Short mmCIF file of C-alpha atoms in Angstrom, two decimals:
data_model
loop_
_atom_site.label_atom_id
_atom_site.label_comp_id
_atom_site.label_asym_id
_atom_site.label_seq_id
_atom_site.Cartn_x
_atom_site.Cartn_y
_atom_site.Cartn_z
CA MET A 1 0.00 0.00 0.00
CA ASN A 2 2.77 2.45 0.96
CA GLN A 3 4.66 1.49 -2.17
CA THR A 4 1.60 2.29 -4.31
CA LEU A 5 1.17 5.69 -2.70
CA HIS A 6 4.84 6.46 -3.21
CA SER A 7 4.54 5.54 -6.88
CA HIS A 8 1.56 7.88 -7.33
CA ASP A 9 3.40 10.67 -5.50
CA THR A 10 6.36 10.25 -7.83
CA LEU A 11 4.15 10.40 -10.89
CA ASP A 12 2.39 13.49 -9.58
CA LEU A 13 5.68 15.25 -8.89
CA ALA A 14 6.94 14.37 -12.36
CA ALA A 15 3.75 15.70 -13.93
CA ILE A 16 3.98 18.93 -11.92
CA ARG A 17 7.62 19.40 -12.88
CA CYS A 18 6.77 18.78 -16.54
CA ARG A 19 3.98 21.34 -16.36
CA HIS A 20 6.30 23.92 -14.81
CA THR A 21 8.86 23.21 -17.53
CA LEU A 22 6.28 23.83 -20.23
CA LEU A 23 5.13 27.06 -18.59
CA LEU A 24 8.73 28.24 -18.39
CA LEU A 25 9.33 27.44 -22.07
CA GLY A 26 6.14 29.31 -22.92
CA LEU A 27 7.40 32.40 -21.13
CA LEU A 28 10.77 32.25 -22.87
CA TRP A 29 9.06 31.77 -26.24
CA GLU A 30 7.48 35.18 -25.64
CA ASP A 31 10.62 36.99 -24.49
CA ASP A 32 13.94 36.67 -22.68
CA ARG A 33 13.54 36.62 -18.90
CA ALA A 34 15.68 36.44 -15.79
CA ARG A 35 15.30 33.58 -13.33
CA VAL A 36 13.89 35.92 -10.70
CA ASP A 37 11.19 37.11 -13.13
CA ILE A 38 10.26 33.56 -14.04
CA ALA A 39 10.04 32.56 -10.38
CA ARG A 40 7.69 35.48 -9.75
CA ASP A 41 5.54 34.82 -12.82
CA LEU A 42 5.15 31.11 -12.08
CA GLY A 43 4.92 31.44 -8.30
CA LEU A 44 7.84 29.07 -7.73
CA SER A 45 10.97 29.30 -5.64
CA ARG A 46 14.19 30.43 -7.29
CA SER A 47 15.76 27.06 -6.47
CA ALA A 48 12.94 25.23 -8.29
CA ILE A 49 13.37 27.49 -11.31
CA SER A 50 17.14 27.01 -11.23
CA ASN A 51 16.71 23.22 -11.31
CA ILE A 52 14.39 23.36 -14.32
CA VAL A 53 16.63 25.86 -16.10
CA ALA A 54 19.66 23.65 -15.49
CA GLU A 55 17.82 20.76 -17.14
CA LEU A 56 16.81 22.87 -20.13
CA MET A 57 20.35 24.20 -20.54
CA GLU A 58 21.67 20.66 -20.32
CA VAL A 59 19.62 19.61 -23.33
CA GLY A 60 20.35 22.81 -25.23
CA LEU A 61 16.87 24.36 -25.22
CA VAL A 62 17.79 27.36 -23.06
CA GLN A 63 20.87 29.59 -23.07
CA GLU A 64 22.09 32.48 -20.99
CA ALA A 65 21.83 35.71 -22.97
CA GLY A 66 23.92 38.10 -20.91
CA ALA A 67 23.07 40.55 -18.15
CA ARG A 68 19.89 42.57 -18.22
CA SER A 69 20.47 46.19 -19.14
CA GLY A 70 19.72 48.86 -16.57
CA THR A 71 21.19 51.61 -14.43
CA GLY A 72 20.37 50.19 -11.02
CA VAL A 73 22.99 49.56 -8.35
CA GLY A 74 24.20 46.02 -7.82
CA ARG A 75 24.61 42.94 -9.90
CA ARG A 76 22.29 42.78 -12.92
CA ALA A 77 20.27 39.60 -13.42
CA THR A 78 21.26 37.22 -16.22
CA LEU A 79 18.65 36.83 -18.91
CA LEU A 80 17.62 33.43 -20.21
CA HIS A 81 16.96 32.90 -23.91
CA LEU A 82 15.09 30.16 -25.76
CA ASN A 83 17.48 28.52 -28.19
CA ALA A 84 15.23 28.52 -31.23
CA ARG A 85 17.80 26.54 -33.22
CA ALA A 86 17.81 23.67 -30.75
CA ALA A 87 15.38 21.83 -33.03
CA ALA A 88 13.78 22.40 -36.40
CA MET A 89 10.26 21.88 -37.72
CA LEU A 90 9.17 21.07 -41.26
CA ALA A 91 6.10 23.04 -42.41
CA ILE A 92 4.23 21.93 -45.54
CA ASP A 93 1.54 24.09 -47.15
CA LEU A 94 -0.31 22.06 -49.76
CA GLY A 95 -2.82 23.95 -51.91
CA ALA A 96 -4.97 23.15 -54.89
CA SER A 97 -2.31 24.53 -57.25
CA HIS A 98 0.91 24.84 -55.23
CA ALA A 99 3.19 23.09 -52.77
CA ARG A 100 5.37 24.96 -50.29
CA VAL A 101 7.84 23.52 -47.80
CA ASP A 102 9.67 25.52 -45.12
CA VAL A 103 12.22 24.65 -42.46
CA LEU A 104 11.28 26.57 -39.31
CA ASP A 105 13.08 27.17 -36.06
CA LEU A 106 11.25 26.98 -32.73
CA ARG A 107 10.06 30.58 -33.10
CA CYS A 108 8.53 29.65 -36.48
CA ARG A 109 11.08 31.73 -38.37
CA THR A 110 11.82 30.37 -41.82
CA LEU A 111 15.35 29.05 -42.29
CA ALA A 112 14.77 27.91 -45.88
CA THR A 113 11.73 27.76 -48.15
CA THR A 114 10.64 26.65 -51.59
CA THR A 115 7.33 26.92 -53.44
CA VAL A 116 6.44 25.23 -56.73
CA PRO A 117 3.28 24.99 -58.83
CA HIS A 118 1.55 21.68 -58.25
CA ASP A 119 -1.87 20.36 -59.22
CA ILE A 120 -3.31 18.54 -56.23
CA GLN A 121 -5.33 16.46 -58.67
CA ALA A 122 -2.09 14.74 -59.69
CA GLY A 123 -2.90 12.44 -56.78
CA PRO A 124 -1.27 11.29 -53.54
CA GLN A 125 1.74 9.38 -54.83
CA ALA A 126 2.98 12.13 -57.14
CA THR A 127 2.40 14.67 -54.37
CA TYR A 128 4.28 12.65 -51.75
CA ALA A 129 7.25 12.26 -54.10
CA LEU A 130 7.30 16.00 -54.74
CA LEU A 131 7.03 16.91 -51.05
CA CYS A 132 9.90 14.59 -50.13
CA GLU A 133 12.07 16.16 -52.82
CA LEU A 134 11.18 19.67 -51.65
CA ALA A 135 11.87 18.67 -48.05
CA ARG A 136 15.32 17.37 -48.98
CA GLN A 137 16.01 20.59 -50.85
CA VAL A 138 15.07 22.99 -48.04
CA LEU A 139 16.83 20.92 -45.37
CA HIS A 140 19.97 21.07 -47.49
CA ASP A 141 19.56 24.81 -48.04
CA ALA A 142 19.08 25.40 -44.30
CA GLY A 143 21.97 23.13 -43.35
CA VAL A 144 19.65 21.11 -41.11
CA PRO A 145 20.01 17.32 -40.97
CA ILE A 146 16.79 15.30 -40.81
CA ALA A 147 17.84 14.12 -37.32
CA HIS A 148 17.47 17.73 -36.18
CA VAL A 149 13.81 17.87 -37.25
CA ALA A 150 11.51 17.34 -34.29
CA ILE A 151 8.23 17.20 -36.19
CA ALA A 152 6.51 17.99 -39.50
CA GLY A 153 3.14 19.63 -40.05
CA VAL A 154 0.98 19.64 -43.19
CA GLY A 155 -1.96 21.79 -44.23
CA VAL A 156 -4.30 20.33 -46.86
CA PRO A 157 -7.18 22.00 -48.75
CA GLY A 158 -9.85 19.58 -47.60
CA PRO A 159 -11.60 18.08 -44.56
CA VAL A 160 -9.43 15.97 -42.24
CA ASP A 161 -10.89 13.38 -39.86
CA HIS A 162 -9.21 14.41 -36.64
CA GLU A 163 -9.33 10.95 -35.07
CA SER A 164 -7.85 8.97 -37.97
CA GLY A 165 -5.94 11.72 -39.78
CA ARG A 166 -7.56 10.73 -43.08
CA VAL A 167 -8.82 13.14 -45.71
CA VAL A 168 -12.59 12.79 -46.15
CA GLN A 169 -14.27 13.45 -49.52
CA PRO A 170 -12.30 16.62 -50.31
CA PRO A 171 -14.04 18.56 -53.12
CA ASN A 172 -10.76 20.02 -54.43
CA MET A 173 -8.76 16.80 -54.11
CA PRO A 174 -10.21 14.01 -56.30
CA GLY A 175 -8.46 10.72 -55.65
CA TRP A 176 -7.56 11.65 -52.06
CA ASP A 177 -10.63 10.38 -50.21
CA GLY A 178 -9.54 8.22 -47.27
CA GLU A 179 -5.86 9.07 -47.75
CA ASN A 180 -3.81 9.11 -44.53
CA VAL A 181 -1.42 11.89 -45.44
CA GLY A 182 0.35 11.91 -42.07
CA ALA A 183 1.07 8.19 -42.03
CA HIS A 184 2.45 8.14 -45.57
CA LEU A 185 4.69 11.15 -45.07
CA ARG A 186 5.82 9.83 -41.68
CA ASP A 187 7.06 6.67 -43.40
CA LEU A 188 8.80 8.65 -46.14
CA LEU A 189 10.33 11.43 -44.05
CA GLY A 190 11.11 9.47 -40.90
CA VAL A 191 9.58 12.05 -38.54
CA ASP A 192 6.19 12.41 -36.85
CA VAL A 193 3.73 14.28 -39.07
CA LEU A 194 0.61 16.22 -38.07
CA VAL A 195 -2.06 16.99 -40.67
CA GLU A 196 -4.73 19.68 -40.52
CA ASN A 197 -7.18 21.49 -42.78
CA ASP A 198 -5.59 24.63 -44.25
CA ALA A 199 -8.28 27.01 -42.95
CA ASN A 200 -7.80 25.70 -39.42
CA LEU A 201 -4.09 26.44 -39.74
CA GLY A 202 -4.93 29.93 -40.94
CA ALA A 203 -6.89 30.50 -37.73
CA LEU A 204 -3.95 29.30 -35.62
CA ALA A 205 -1.56 31.52 -37.57
CA GLU A 206 -3.65 34.67 -37.21
CA ALA A 207 -4.23 34.08 -33.49
CA ARG A 208 -0.52 33.57 -32.77
CA PHE A 209 1.23 35.79 -35.32
CA GLY A 210 -1.30 38.12 -36.93
CA THR A 211 -2.84 41.48 -36.08
CA HIS A 212 -5.28 39.73 -33.74
CA ARG A 213 -2.57 37.92 -31.84
CA GLY A 214 -3.85 36.58 -28.54
CA VAL A 215 -7.55 36.75 -29.46
CA SER A 216 -9.23 33.62 -28.12
CA ASP A 217 -12.39 33.71 -30.28
CA LEU A 218 -11.50 34.16 -33.93
CA ILE A 219 -12.78 32.88 -37.26
CA TYR A 220 -10.47 32.73 -40.26
CA VAL A 221 -12.11 32.52 -43.69
CA LYS A 222 -9.86 31.35 -46.50
CA LEU A 223 -10.91 32.44 -50.00
CA ALA A 224 -9.33 30.49 -52.84
CA THR A 225 -10.38 27.67 -55.19
CA GLY A 226 -12.65 26.68 -52.33
CA ILE A 227 -13.85 28.55 -49.27
CA GLY A 228 -13.24 27.22 -45.78
CA ALA A 229 -13.19 28.58 -42.25
CA GLY A 230 -11.08 27.86 -39.20
CA VAL A 231 -12.99 28.43 -35.95
CA LEU A 232 -11.05 29.26 -32.79
CA LEU A 233 -13.17 29.31 -29.64
CA GLY A 234 -11.73 29.87 -26.20
CA GLY A 235 -8.23 29.66 -27.67
CA ARG A 236 -8.79 26.19 -29.14
CA LEU A 237 -9.73 25.01 -32.60
CA HIS A 238 -13.35 23.95 -32.83
CA ARG A 239 -13.26 20.93 -35.12
CA GLY A 240 -16.61 19.38 -34.31
CA ALA A 241 -17.27 15.70 -33.64
CA ARG A 242 -15.06 14.46 -36.46
CA GLY A 243 -13.14 17.43 -37.84
CA GLY A 244 -15.54 18.91 -40.37
CA ALA A 245 -16.46 22.13 -38.59
CA GLY A 246 -15.87 25.32 -40.54
CA GLU A 247 -16.95 24.18 -44.02
CA ILE A 248 -18.54 27.57 -44.62
CA GLY A 249 -18.19 27.30 -48.39
CA HIS A 250 -20.85 24.60 -48.48
CA ILE A 251 -23.46 26.53 -46.49
CA SER A 252 -26.41 27.53 -48.65
CA ILE A 253 -26.94 31.29 -48.68
CA ASN A 254 -29.77 30.93 -51.22
CA GLU A 255 -31.70 27.70 -51.24
CA HIS A 256 -32.83 28.37 -54.83
CA GLY A 257 -29.39 29.33 -56.09
CA PRO A 258 -27.00 27.54 -58.46
CA VAL A 259 -25.59 24.15 -57.54
CA GLY A 260 -21.91 24.29 -56.63
CA ARG A 261 -19.30 21.55 -56.30
CA SER A 262 -20.80 20.44 -53.00
CA GLY A 263 -24.11 19.65 -54.67
CA ASN A 264 -25.93 22.09 -52.38
CA PRO A 265 -28.11 24.67 -54.15
CA GLY A 266 -26.92 28.21 -53.53
CA SER A 267 -23.77 27.33 -51.59
CA LEU A 268 -21.35 30.16 -50.78
CA GLU A 269 -18.73 28.65 -53.11
CA SER A 270 -21.16 28.88 -56.03
CA TYR A 271 -21.25 32.66 -55.49
CA ALA A 272 -17.80 33.64 -54.21
CA ALA A 273 -15.05 31.07 -54.92
CA ALA A 274 -12.31 31.60 -57.51
CA GLN A 275 -13.97 29.61 -60.27
CA VAL A 276 -17.06 31.88 -60.38
CA LEU A 277 -15.19 35.18 -60.75
CA VAL A 278 -14.55 35.16 -64.50
CA PRO A 279 -18.10 34.04 -65.40
CA LEU A 280 -19.44 36.76 -63.09
CA ALA A 281 -17.19 39.38 -64.71
CA THR A 282 -18.25 38.23 -68.19
CA ARG A 283 -21.93 38.54 -67.28
CA LEU A 284 -21.55 41.98 -65.70
CA HIS A 285 -19.59 43.22 -68.72
CA ALA A 286 -22.29 41.92 -71.09
CA GLU A 287 -24.84 43.81 -69.00
CA GLY A 288 -22.96 47.05 -69.57
CA THR A 289 -20.39 47.44 -66.81
CA PRO A 290 -17.35 49.10 -68.44
CA THR A 291 -13.76 47.98 -68.08
CA THR A 292 -10.25 49.03 -69.04
CA MET A 293 -8.89 45.50 -68.67
CA HIS A 294 -7.73 43.72 -71.83
CA ALA A 295 -8.36 40.26 -70.37
CA LEU A 296 -10.68 38.78 -67.80
CA THR A 297 -8.69 36.48 -65.55
CA VAL A 298 -8.68 36.00 -61.81
CA GLU A 299 -5.25 37.63 -61.66
CA ASP A 300 -6.47 40.68 -63.58
CA LEU A 301 -9.55 41.01 -61.39
CA ILE A 302 -7.35 40.95 -58.29
CA ARG A 303 -4.78 43.35 -59.74
CA HIS A 304 -7.38 45.93 -60.77
CA ALA A 305 -9.82 45.38 -57.91
CA ASN A 306 -9.72 48.95 -56.65
CA THR A 307 -9.18 50.78 -59.95
CA ASP A 308 -11.29 49.17 -62.69
CA PRO A 309 -15.12 49.56 -62.72
CA LEU A 310 -15.77 45.96 -63.75
CA ALA A 311 -13.30 44.48 -61.29
CA ARG A 312 -14.75 46.62 -58.52
CA ALA A 313 -18.28 45.46 -59.40
CA VAL A 314 -17.15 41.83 -59.25
CA TRP A 315 -15.60 42.20 -55.82
CA GLU A 316 -18.52 44.18 -54.46
CA THR A 317 -20.84 41.38 -55.56
CA VAL A 318 -18.59 38.67 -54.12
CA GLY A 319 -18.13 40.66 -50.90
CA HIS A 320 -21.89 40.99 -50.50
CA HIS A 321 -22.33 37.21 -50.64
CA LEU A 322 -19.42 36.63 -48.29
CA GLY A 323 -20.92 39.13 -45.86
CA VAL A 324 -24.12 37.08 -45.73
CA ALA A 325 -22.11 34.03 -44.65
CA VAL A 326 -19.91 36.03 -42.28
CA SER A 327 -22.98 37.42 -40.53
CA THR A 328 -24.07 33.84 -39.91
CA THR A 329 -20.76 33.03 -38.24
CA LEU A 330 -20.99 36.20 -36.14
CA ASN A 331 -24.49 35.34 -34.97
CA LEU A 332 -23.56 31.73 -34.27
CA PHE A 333 -20.21 32.18 -32.51
CA ASN A 334 -19.95 35.85 -31.45
CA PRO A 335 -16.17 35.99 -32.10
CA HIS A 336 -13.89 38.95 -31.44
CA ALA A 337 -12.62 38.85 -35.02
CA VAL A 338 -13.30 37.45 -38.47
CA VAL A 339 -10.16 37.44 -40.60
CA ILE A 340 -10.38 37.12 -44.37
CA GLY A 341 -7.38 35.41 -45.96
CA GLY A 342 -6.38 33.31 -48.92
CA ARG A 343 -5.52 34.24 -52.48
CA LEU A 344 -8.72 36.20 -53.18
CA ALA A 345 -8.20 38.41 -50.13
CA GLN A 346 -5.60 40.23 -52.24
CA ALA A 347 -8.54 42.14 -53.75
CA GLY A 348 -8.15 44.34 -50.70
CA ASP A 349 -10.23 47.32 -49.66
CA VAL A 350 -13.14 46.94 -52.05
CA LEU A 351 -13.68 43.34 -50.96
CA ILE A 352 -13.43 43.90 -47.21
CA GLY A 353 -15.63 47.00 -47.45
CA ALA A 354 -18.38 45.03 -49.17
CA ILE A 355 -18.13 42.18 -46.66
CA ARG A 356 -18.43 44.57 -43.72
CA ALA A 357 -21.40 46.40 -45.20
CA SER A 358 -23.28 43.20 -45.99
CA ALA A 359 -22.53 41.60 -42.62
CA ASP A 360 -23.43 44.75 -40.68
CA ARG A 361 -26.99 44.73 -42.03
CA ARG A 362 -27.54 41.14 -40.95
CA THR A 363 -25.73 40.82 -37.61
CA MET A 364 -27.33 41.34 -34.21
CA ARG A 365 -25.76 44.28 -32.40
CA ILE A 366 -24.63 42.13 -29.47
CA ASN A 367 -22.58 40.09 -31.95
CA ALA A 368 -21.37 43.04 -34.03
CA ASP A 369 -20.46 45.77 -31.56
CA ARG A 370 -17.12 44.31 -30.49
CA ALA A 371 -16.33 42.29 -33.58
CA ARG A 372 -13.80 43.18 -36.25
CA ILE A 373 -13.89 41.98 -39.83
CA ASP A 374 -10.41 42.43 -41.26
CA LEU A 375 -8.16 41.26 -44.05
CA GLY A 376 -5.45 38.88 -42.93
CA THR A 377 -1.96 40.33 -42.60
CA LEU A 378 0.08 37.15 -43.08
CA GLY A 379 -0.55 36.70 -46.79
CA GLY A 380 0.97 33.60 -48.31
CA HIS A 381 2.80 32.81 -45.07
CA ALA A 382 -0.39 31.90 -43.17
CA GLY A 383 -0.15 28.22 -44.09
CA VAL A 384 3.39 27.63 -42.88
CA LEU A 385 2.93 29.81 -39.79
CA GLY A 386 -0.23 27.92 -38.94
CA ALA A 387 1.65 24.65 -39.34
CA GLY A 388 4.33 26.09 -37.05
CA ALA A 389 1.73 27.00 -34.42
CA MET A 390 0.25 23.50 -34.68
CA MET A 391 3.65 21.87 -34.27
CA LEU A 392 4.55 24.04 -31.28
CA GLY A 393 1.22 23.06 -29.76
CA ALA A 394 2.26 19.43 -30.10
CA LEU A 395 5.84 19.76 -28.88
CA LEU A 396 5.00 21.91 -25.87
CA THR A 397 2.94 19.21 -24.17
CA PRO A 398 3.85 16.43 -21.73
CA ARG A 399 3.79 13.97 -24.61
CA GLY A 400 5.78 16.15 -26.99
CA LEU A 401 8.44 17.38 -24.59
CA PRO A 402 10.48 14.11 -24.66
CA GLN A 403 10.75 14.40 -28.44
CA LEU A 404 11.92 17.99 -28.14
CA TYR A 405 14.51 16.93 -25.56
CA ARG A 406 15.69 14.04 -27.73
CA VAL A 407 16.26 16.23 -30.78
CA SER A 408 17.77 19.19 -28.93
CA ARG A 409 20.19 16.95 -27.02
CA LEU A 410 22.40 16.27 -30.01
CA VAL A 411 25.08 14.64 -27.85
CA ASP A 412 24.46 13.57 -24.26
CA PRO A 413 27.27 14.70 -21.97
CA PRO A 414 29.09 11.58 -20.71
CA GLY A 415 28.18 10.45 -17.23
CA VAL A 416 25.16 12.78 -16.90
CA GLU A 417 21.86 11.11 -16.18
CA SER A 418 19.00 12.47 -18.26
CA ARG A 419 16.20 14.13 -16.34
CA ALA A 420 13.91 14.31 -19.33
CA PRO A 421 10.24 13.35 -18.93
CA PRO A 422 9.25 9.71 -19.50
CA PRO A 423 9.35 8.50 -23.11
CA GLY A 424 6.35 9.51 -25.21
CA GLY A 425 5.35 10.14 -28.79
CA LEU A 426 3.60 12.61 -31.02
CA SER A 427 1.34 10.28 -32.95
CA SER A 428 -1.84 11.18 -31.06
CA PRO A 429 -3.98 13.69 -32.98
CA SER A 430 -5.10 15.19 -29.67
CA LEU A 431 -1.75 16.95 -29.48
CA ASN A 432 -2.76 19.39 -32.20
CA LYS A 433 -3.72 22.27 -29.92
CA PRO A 434 -2.30 25.68 -28.94
CA ALA A 435 0.83 25.67 -26.81
CA PRO A 436 0.19 25.83 -23.07
CA GLY A 437 1.74 28.43 -20.83
CA VAL A 438 1.67 31.34 -23.28
CA THR A 439 -0.20 34.22 -21.67
CA GLN A 440 -1.23 37.03 -23.98
CA THR A 441 -3.24 40.20 -23.46
CA PRO A 442 -6.65 39.91 -25.15
CA HIS A 443 -7.36 42.27 -28.00
CA HIS A 444 -10.55 44.31 -27.60
CA PRO A 445 -11.85 44.99 -31.10
CA VAL A 446 -14.38 47.56 -32.28
CA PRO A 447 -17.18 47.09 -34.82
CA PHE A 448 -16.20 45.72 -38.20
CA GLY A 449 -12.60 46.76 -38.50
CA GLY A 450 -12.65 50.41 -37.43
CA PRO A 451 -9.59 51.92 -35.75
CA PRO A 452 -8.67 50.03 -32.54
#
């Protein structure tokens, strides 16, 4: 009986120490800090902090960064610094028409990157071969051996079953239904791989790195070949029972409207996705809307969105329809912010203005008064930054910390016993959540993107 109690006490102490370690790493991810500051912030003794710091320095995750500047009398405290190069992460942004692979450090800064055109309809095997080649290329360019990669993260333009990791009937990815992207890439790359829907990664990226950094209730709408939404509630992704939450493009905004790719009459994608823009422009031009453009392509419509009468009319029409759907999300979830991203968001002011105007007319005041509707600020980097946020959320957990220790400890000092947490793994999909221990000041927005 006493032996059992002792065993439980040991496990509890190990869990508490692991939690304190994660909180400390979260603080250092935000900024350099002195031991005394960390002890105060975490409510721990300086000796407890010193023990954890010694462990983290032993494995190479934390370094001393010199004395804190100041004019006070006496010895200045030594700052501690997260060694962002202690491990690398491999971020893969897979779109309908492109593939991008980045090597990231632990602050999600890109060490090397490459982007190539790629048709997702080429199928899984051709895509896996390409991604492996791109991964080899960027690792070589960054001077990072594969053994120094702690984890890989992939964003895909389709629904992902969160339990199994399989893609489920993706409209933009014929031939991919049931494909376990993570398992296949894990076998090919030799590292653990997390897979997530690209819009969900956009939400994680905007909440951690964008203008609305630290906002706990945020919806990210990605406008591209398809339209999807990532829903962040209470600081966590809302995936639903299986992982299909956020498929805003397949919501009917007009039950008698045209049938889109989803088969639903009047779906948002049948009014506002990339493939409807040129037909819409052609119709408006035939009805008499003038233009100075010599060609009607999606690229031209984006380029001239705020200068050409026809392009402006297209984006005002598209923005109106998007505003109808955005008002639904505001009334359902009452978020602090709705962020519009993806390729079509490059249309800029005319698009966001139309979305705000349309949503404002349809949103209850309680849901509109403190909500912002803004264009994303991360551009084409949202996918890789979202993958970075996802991977950090996996590594900075009790199950992920052993992997981070293993990679960062390139060579164990002889004769030193490791004090790392018990062995674990990163295969569980439940690890795909925001990193613990990062405290951020909430952003208090004002209606529909006015000045903060």
